[in-house]
Short mmCIF file of C-alpha atoms and ligand atoms in Angstrom, two decimals:
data_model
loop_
_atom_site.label_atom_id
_atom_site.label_comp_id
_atom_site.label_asym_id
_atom_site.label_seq_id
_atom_site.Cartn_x
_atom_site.Cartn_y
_atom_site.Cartn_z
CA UNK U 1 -99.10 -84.31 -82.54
CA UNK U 2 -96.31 -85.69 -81.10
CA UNK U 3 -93.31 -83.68 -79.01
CA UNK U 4 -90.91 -83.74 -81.65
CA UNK U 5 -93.41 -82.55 -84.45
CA UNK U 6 -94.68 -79.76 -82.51
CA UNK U 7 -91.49 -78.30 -81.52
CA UNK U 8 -90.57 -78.45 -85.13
CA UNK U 9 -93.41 -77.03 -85.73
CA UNK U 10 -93.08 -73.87 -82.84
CA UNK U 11 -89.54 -73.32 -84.16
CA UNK U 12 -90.51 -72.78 -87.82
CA UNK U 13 -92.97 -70.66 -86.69
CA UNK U 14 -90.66 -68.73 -84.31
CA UNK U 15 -87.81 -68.67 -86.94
CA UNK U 16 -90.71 -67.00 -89.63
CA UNK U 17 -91.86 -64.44 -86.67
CA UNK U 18 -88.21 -63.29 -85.97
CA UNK U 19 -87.34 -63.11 -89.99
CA UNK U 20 -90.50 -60.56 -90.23
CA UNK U 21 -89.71 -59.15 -86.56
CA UNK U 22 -85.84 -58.32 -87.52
CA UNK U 23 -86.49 -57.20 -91.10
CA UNK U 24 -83.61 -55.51 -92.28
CA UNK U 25 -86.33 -52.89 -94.82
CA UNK U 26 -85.91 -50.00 -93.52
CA UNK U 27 -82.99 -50.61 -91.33
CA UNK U 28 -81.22 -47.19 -90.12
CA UNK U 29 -77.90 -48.98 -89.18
CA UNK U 30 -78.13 -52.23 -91.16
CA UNK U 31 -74.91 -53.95 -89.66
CA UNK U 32 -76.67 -54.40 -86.33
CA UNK U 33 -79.72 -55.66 -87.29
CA UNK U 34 -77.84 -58.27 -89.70
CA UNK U 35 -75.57 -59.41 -86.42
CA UNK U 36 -79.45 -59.24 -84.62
CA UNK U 37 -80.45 -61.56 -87.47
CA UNK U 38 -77.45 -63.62 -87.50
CA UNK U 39 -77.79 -64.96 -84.20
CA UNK U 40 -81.59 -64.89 -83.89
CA UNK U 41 -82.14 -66.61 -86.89
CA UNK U 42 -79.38 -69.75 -86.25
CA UNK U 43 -81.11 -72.81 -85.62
CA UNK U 44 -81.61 -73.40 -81.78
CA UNK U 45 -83.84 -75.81 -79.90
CA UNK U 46 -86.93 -72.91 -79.48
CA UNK U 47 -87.45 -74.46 -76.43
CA UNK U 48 -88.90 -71.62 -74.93
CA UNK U 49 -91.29 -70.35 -77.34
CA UNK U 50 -92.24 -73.62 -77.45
CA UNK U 51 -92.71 -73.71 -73.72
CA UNK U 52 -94.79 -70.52 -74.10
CA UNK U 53 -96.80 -71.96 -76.86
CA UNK U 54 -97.80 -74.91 -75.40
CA UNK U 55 -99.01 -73.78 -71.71
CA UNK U 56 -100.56 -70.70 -73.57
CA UNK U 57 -102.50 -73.71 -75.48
CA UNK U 58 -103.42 -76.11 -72.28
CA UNK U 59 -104.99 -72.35 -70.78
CA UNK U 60 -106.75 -71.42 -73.94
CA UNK U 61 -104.69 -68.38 -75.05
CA UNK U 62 -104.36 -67.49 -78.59
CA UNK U 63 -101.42 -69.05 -80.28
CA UNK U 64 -99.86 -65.90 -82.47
CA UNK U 65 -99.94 -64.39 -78.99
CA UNK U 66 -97.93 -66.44 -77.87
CA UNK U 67 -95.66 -67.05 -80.54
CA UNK U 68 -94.94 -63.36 -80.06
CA UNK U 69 -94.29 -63.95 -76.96
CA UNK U 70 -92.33 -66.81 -77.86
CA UNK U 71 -90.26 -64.22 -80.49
CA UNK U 72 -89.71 -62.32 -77.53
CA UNK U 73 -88.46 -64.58 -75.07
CA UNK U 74 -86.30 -65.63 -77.36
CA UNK U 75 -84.33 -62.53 -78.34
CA UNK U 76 -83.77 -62.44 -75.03
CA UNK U 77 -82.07 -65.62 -74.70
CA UNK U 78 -79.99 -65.13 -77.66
CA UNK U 79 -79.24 -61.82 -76.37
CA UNK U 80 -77.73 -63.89 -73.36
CA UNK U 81 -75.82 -66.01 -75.46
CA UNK U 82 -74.13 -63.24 -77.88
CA UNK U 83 -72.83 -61.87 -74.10
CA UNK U 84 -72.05 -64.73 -72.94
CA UNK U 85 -69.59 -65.84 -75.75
CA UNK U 86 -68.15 -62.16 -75.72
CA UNK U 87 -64.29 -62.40 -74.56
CA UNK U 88 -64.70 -60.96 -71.47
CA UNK U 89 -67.40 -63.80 -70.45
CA UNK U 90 -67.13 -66.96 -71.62
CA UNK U 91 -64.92 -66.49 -75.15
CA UNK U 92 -66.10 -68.68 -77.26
CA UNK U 93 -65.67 -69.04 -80.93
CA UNK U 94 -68.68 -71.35 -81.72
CA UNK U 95 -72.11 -71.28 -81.24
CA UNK U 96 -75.04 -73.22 -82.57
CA UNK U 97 -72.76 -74.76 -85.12
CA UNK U 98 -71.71 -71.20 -86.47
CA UNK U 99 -68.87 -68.59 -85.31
CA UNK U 100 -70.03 -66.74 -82.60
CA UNK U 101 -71.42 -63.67 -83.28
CA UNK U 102 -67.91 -61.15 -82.15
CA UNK U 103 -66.29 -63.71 -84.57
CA UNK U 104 -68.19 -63.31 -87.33
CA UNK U 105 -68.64 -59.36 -86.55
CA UNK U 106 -66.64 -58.00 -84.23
CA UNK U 107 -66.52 -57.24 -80.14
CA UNK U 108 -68.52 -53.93 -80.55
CA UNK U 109 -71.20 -55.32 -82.94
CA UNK U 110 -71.86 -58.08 -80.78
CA UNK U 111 -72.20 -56.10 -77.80
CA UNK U 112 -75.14 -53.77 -79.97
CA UNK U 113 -76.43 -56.68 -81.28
CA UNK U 114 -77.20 -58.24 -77.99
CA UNK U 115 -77.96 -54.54 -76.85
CA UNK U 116 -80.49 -54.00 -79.59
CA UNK U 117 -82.21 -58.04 -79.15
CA UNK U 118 -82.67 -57.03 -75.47
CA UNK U 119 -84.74 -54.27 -76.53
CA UNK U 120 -86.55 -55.19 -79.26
CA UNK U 121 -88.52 -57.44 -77.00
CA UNK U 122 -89.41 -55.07 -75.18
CA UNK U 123 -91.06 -53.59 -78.66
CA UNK U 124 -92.60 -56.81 -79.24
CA UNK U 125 -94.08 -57.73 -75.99
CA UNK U 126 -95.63 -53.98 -75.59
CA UNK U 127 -96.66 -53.89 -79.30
CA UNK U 128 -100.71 -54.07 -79.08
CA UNK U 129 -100.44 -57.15 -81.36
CA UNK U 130 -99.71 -58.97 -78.48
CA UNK U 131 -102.42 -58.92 -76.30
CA UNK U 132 -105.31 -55.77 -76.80
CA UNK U 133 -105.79 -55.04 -73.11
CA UNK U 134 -102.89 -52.74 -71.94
CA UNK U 135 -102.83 -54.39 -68.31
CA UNK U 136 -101.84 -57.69 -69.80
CA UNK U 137 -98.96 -56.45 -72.05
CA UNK U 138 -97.70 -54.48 -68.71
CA UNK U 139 -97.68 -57.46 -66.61
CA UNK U 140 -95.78 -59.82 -69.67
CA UNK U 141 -93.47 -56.84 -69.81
CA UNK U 142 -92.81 -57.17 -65.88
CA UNK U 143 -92.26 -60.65 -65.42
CA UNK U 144 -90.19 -60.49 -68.35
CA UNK U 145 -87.96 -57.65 -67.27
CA UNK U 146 -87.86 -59.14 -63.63
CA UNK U 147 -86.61 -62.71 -65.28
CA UNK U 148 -84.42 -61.28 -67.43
CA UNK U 149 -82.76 -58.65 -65.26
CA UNK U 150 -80.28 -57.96 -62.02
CA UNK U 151 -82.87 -60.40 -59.69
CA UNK U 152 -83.02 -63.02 -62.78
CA UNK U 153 -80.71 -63.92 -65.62
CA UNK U 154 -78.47 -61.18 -64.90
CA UNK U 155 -77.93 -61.35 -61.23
CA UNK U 156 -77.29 -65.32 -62.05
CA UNK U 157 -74.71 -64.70 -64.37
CA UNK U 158 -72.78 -62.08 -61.90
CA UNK U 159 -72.95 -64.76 -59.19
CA UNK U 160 -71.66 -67.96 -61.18
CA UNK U 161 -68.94 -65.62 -62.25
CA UNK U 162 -68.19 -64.96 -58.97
CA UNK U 163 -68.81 -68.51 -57.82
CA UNK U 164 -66.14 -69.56 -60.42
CA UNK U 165 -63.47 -67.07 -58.83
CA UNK U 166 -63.86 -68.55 -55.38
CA UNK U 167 -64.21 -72.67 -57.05
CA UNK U 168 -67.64 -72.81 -54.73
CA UNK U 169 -69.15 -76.80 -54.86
CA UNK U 170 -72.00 -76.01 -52.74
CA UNK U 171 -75.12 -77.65 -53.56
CA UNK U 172 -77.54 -74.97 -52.83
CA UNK U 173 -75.70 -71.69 -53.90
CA UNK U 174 -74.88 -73.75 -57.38
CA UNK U 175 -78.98 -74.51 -56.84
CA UNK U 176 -79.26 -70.74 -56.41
CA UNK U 177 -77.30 -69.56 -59.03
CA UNK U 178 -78.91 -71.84 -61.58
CA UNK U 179 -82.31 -71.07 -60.59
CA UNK U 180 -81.70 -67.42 -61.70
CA UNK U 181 -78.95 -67.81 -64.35
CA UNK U 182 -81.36 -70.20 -66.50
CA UNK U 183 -84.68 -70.95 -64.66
CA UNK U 184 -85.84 -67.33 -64.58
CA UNK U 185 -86.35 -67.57 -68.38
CA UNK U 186 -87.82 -71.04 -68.43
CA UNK U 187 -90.24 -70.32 -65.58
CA UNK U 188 -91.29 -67.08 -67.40
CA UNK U 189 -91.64 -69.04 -70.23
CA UNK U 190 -94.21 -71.14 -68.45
CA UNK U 191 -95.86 -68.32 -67.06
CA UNK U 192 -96.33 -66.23 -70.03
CA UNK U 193 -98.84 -68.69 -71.77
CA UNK U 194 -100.34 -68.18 -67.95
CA UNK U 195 -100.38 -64.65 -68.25
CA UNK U 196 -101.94 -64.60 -71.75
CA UNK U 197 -104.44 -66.82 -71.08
CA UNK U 198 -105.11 -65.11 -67.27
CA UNK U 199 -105.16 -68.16 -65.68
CA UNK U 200 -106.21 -68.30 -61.91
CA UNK U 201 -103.35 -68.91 -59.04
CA UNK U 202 -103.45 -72.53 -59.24
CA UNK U 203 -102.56 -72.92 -62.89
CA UNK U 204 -99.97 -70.79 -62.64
CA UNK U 205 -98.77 -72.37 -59.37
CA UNK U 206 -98.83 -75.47 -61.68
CA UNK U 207 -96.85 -73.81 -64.41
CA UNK U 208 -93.98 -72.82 -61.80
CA UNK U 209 -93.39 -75.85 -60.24
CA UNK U 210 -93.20 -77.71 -63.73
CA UNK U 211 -91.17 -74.95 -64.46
CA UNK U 212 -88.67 -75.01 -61.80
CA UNK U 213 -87.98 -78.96 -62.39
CA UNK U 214 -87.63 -78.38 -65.89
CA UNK U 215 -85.17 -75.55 -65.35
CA UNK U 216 -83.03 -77.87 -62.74
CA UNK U 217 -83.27 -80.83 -64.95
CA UNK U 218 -82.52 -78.55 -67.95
CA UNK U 219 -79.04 -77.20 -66.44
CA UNK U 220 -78.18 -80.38 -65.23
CA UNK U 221 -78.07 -82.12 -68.55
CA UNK U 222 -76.31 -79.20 -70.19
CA UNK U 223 -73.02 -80.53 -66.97
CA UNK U 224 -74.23 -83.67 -68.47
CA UNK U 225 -73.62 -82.72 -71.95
CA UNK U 226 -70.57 -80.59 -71.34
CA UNK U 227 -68.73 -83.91 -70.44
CA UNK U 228 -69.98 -86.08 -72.57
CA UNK U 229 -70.78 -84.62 -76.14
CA UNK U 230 -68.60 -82.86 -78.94
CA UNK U 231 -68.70 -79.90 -80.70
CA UNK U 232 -69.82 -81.25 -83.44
CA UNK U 233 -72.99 -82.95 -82.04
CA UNK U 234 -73.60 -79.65 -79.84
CA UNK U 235 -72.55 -76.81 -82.24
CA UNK U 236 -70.35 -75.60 -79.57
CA UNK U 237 -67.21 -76.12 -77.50
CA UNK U 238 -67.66 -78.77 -74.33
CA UNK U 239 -65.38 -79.36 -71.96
CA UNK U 240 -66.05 -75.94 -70.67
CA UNK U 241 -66.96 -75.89 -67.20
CA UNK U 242 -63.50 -78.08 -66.46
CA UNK U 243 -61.49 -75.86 -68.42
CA UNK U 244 -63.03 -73.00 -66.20
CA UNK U 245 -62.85 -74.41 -63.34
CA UNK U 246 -66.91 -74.32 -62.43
CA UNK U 247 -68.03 -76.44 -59.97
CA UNK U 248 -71.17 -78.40 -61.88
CA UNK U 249 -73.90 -81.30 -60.99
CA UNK U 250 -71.32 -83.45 -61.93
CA UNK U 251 -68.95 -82.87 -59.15
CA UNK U 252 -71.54 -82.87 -56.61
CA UNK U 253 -73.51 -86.00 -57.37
CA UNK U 254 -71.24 -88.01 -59.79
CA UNK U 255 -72.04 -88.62 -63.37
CA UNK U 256 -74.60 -91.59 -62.61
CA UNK U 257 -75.49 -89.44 -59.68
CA UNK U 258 -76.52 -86.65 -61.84
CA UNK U 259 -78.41 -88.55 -64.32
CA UNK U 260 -80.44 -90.22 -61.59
CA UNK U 261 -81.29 -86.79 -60.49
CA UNK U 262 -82.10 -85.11 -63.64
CA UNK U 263 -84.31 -87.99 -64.04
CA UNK U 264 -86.34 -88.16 -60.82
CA UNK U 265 -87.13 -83.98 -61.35
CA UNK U 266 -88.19 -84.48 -64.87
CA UNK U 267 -90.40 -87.03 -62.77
CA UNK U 268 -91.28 -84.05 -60.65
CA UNK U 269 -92.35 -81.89 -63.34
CA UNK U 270 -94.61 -84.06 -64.78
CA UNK U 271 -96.56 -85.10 -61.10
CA UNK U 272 -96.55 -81.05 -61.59
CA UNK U 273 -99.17 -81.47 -64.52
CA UNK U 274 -101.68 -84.38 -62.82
CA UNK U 275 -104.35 -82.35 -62.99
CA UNK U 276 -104.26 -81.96 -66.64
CA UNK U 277 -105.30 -84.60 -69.16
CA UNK U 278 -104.21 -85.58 -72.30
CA UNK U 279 -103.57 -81.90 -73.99
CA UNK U 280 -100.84 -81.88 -71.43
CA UNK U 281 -98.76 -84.67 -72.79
CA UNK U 282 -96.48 -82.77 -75.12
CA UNK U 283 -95.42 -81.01 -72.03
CA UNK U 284 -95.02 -83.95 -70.25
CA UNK U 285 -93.01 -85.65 -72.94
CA UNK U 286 -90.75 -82.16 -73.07
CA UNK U 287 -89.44 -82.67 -69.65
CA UNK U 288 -88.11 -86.14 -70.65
CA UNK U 289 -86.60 -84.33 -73.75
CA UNK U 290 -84.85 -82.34 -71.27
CA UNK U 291 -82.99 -84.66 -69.65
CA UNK U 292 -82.57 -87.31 -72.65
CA UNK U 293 -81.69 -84.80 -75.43
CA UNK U 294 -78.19 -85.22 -77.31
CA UNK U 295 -77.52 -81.21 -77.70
C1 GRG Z 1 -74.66 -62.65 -70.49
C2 GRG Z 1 -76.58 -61.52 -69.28
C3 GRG Z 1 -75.88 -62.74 -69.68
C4 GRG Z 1 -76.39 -63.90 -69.29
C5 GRG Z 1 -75.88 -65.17 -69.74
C6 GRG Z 1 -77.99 -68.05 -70.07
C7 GRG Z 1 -76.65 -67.46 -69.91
C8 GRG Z 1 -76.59 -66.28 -69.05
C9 GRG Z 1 -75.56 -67.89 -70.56
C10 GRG Z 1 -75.54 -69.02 -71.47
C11 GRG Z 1 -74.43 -69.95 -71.11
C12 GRG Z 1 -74.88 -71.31 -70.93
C13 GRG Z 1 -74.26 -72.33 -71.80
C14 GRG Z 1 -75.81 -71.62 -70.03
C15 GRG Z 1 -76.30 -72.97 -69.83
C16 GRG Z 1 -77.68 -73.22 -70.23
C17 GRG Z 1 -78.06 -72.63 -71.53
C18 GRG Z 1 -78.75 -71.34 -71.48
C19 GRG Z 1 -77.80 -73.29 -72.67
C20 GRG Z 1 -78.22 -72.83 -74.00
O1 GRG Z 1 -79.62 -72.97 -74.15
P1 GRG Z 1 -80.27 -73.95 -75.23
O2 GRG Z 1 -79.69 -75.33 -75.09
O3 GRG Z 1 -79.70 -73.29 -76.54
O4 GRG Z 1 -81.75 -73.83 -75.15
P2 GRG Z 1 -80.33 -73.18 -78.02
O5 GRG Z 1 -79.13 -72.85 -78.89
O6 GRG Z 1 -80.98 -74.48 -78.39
O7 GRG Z 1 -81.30 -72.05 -77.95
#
């Protein structure tokens, strides 16, 4: 199957998992779960889940597992993003082509909604559906609430906030900040298909260091993007980090720069994966994605 098929394929599956997952029957306060579903459910990338899926597949853990995995992963993420447009973050109107979710609710139901997609993965990843032994749903449930937390996501946000305030360009705290604000999640999402599967040290040394190049390459094409793309083709404002004043890849190494170096560690991340063969190659053709995608 090629990349582009089976990421279709992961985010159908994801979008089906999350329908069932955030089912309004039997909702005790349906408003929230309906601003729950209404970002969940809006068509994103599923790069993560997909992510999940596929190293859960290359170390021979179940797939469902991991989709739910996956499901989780990715409340989590559009927990982050229903924050992150709130006014008192970024304020922004539009999001995956639709109004942000305090726009098309309001302040305080976005700020639940986020609230309540932050927790439910919690429900999902400890739910005995997702693995049987107990001692593999606590360490899922670890990594994820390290990644997502104060040393992670969290913590990364509160420092590029911070970083913005005091118009910091240096290379390695913007390296820093990055590396928590979004490579926490993607490196969990390589490890969880690890965890699943409880692969050995070296396979999930292998997972990491993909990972980590990924993540950089990732953020570097979202500067990238920010500068060159349009709402329209990215479903949400651009132009941003200027506006804000946020020192990005850009400023550091130049646009060509920037490319050049998004390109040589999606080069990285794929020496990362030598040891695997050819069941490896939707991974490898991912971290080209990466830096080559248009939104
Ligand atoms: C508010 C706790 C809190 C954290 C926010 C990740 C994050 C931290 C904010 C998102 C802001 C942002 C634009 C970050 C840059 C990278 C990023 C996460 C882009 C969006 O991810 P994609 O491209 O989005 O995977 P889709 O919509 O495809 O899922």
């Amino acid at each position: 199957m090629t990349f582009q098929a089976a990421l279709k394929k992961t985010a159908d599956e994801i979008e089906a998992l999350l329908d069932d997952l955030l089912s309004l029957d039997g909702a005790r306060a349906p408003r929230v779960t309906e601003a729950m579903r209404y970002s969940a459910l809006a068509q994103g990338k599923r790069l993560r889940p997909f992510f999940v899926a596929e190293s859960a597949r290359i170390l021979g853990a179940d797939h469902h597992q991991a989709l739910r995995v996956g499901a989780a992963l990715e409340c989590i993420h559009c927990y982050s993003l229903v924050h992150d447009d709130l006014p008192a973050m970024d304020d922004d109107d539009l999001r995956r082509g639709k109004p942000t979710c305090h726009i098309a609710f309001d302040e305080a139901t976005a700020i639940l909604a986020g609230d309540g997609l932050l927790t439910v993965a919690f429900e999902i990843i400890t739910d005995p559906a997702t693995h049987s032994d107990g001692v593999v749903r606590a360490e899922l449930a670890l990594e994820l609430a390290r990644a997502s937390g104060h040393n992670g996501m969290v913590g990364g946000q509160m420092l590029d906030l911070a970083a913005e305030e005091k118009h910091s360009h240096d290379l390695d705290e913007i390296i820093a900040i990055q590396s928590l604000k979004t490579g926490a999640l993607f490196r969990y999402s390589l490890e969880g298909g690890a965890i699943l599967a409880q692969a050995g040290a070296e396979d999930r040394e292998r997972m990491r260091t993909y990972a980590d190049r990924v993540g950089l390459a990732f953020q570097i094409a979202d500067d990238i993007l920010d500068v060159e793309s349009s709402p329209e083709q990215l479903g949400k404002a651009t132009q941003k980090d200027a506006e804000a004043g946020k020192a990005t890849f850009i400023d550091l190494f130049g646009l060509d720069g920037a490319k050049a170096r998004a390109s040589a560690l999606a080069d990285e991340a794929v020496g990362a994966l030598s040891s695997y063969d050819s069941k490896a190659d939707s991974l490898r053709e991912a971290a080209r994605f990466i830096v080559e995608r248009k939104n």
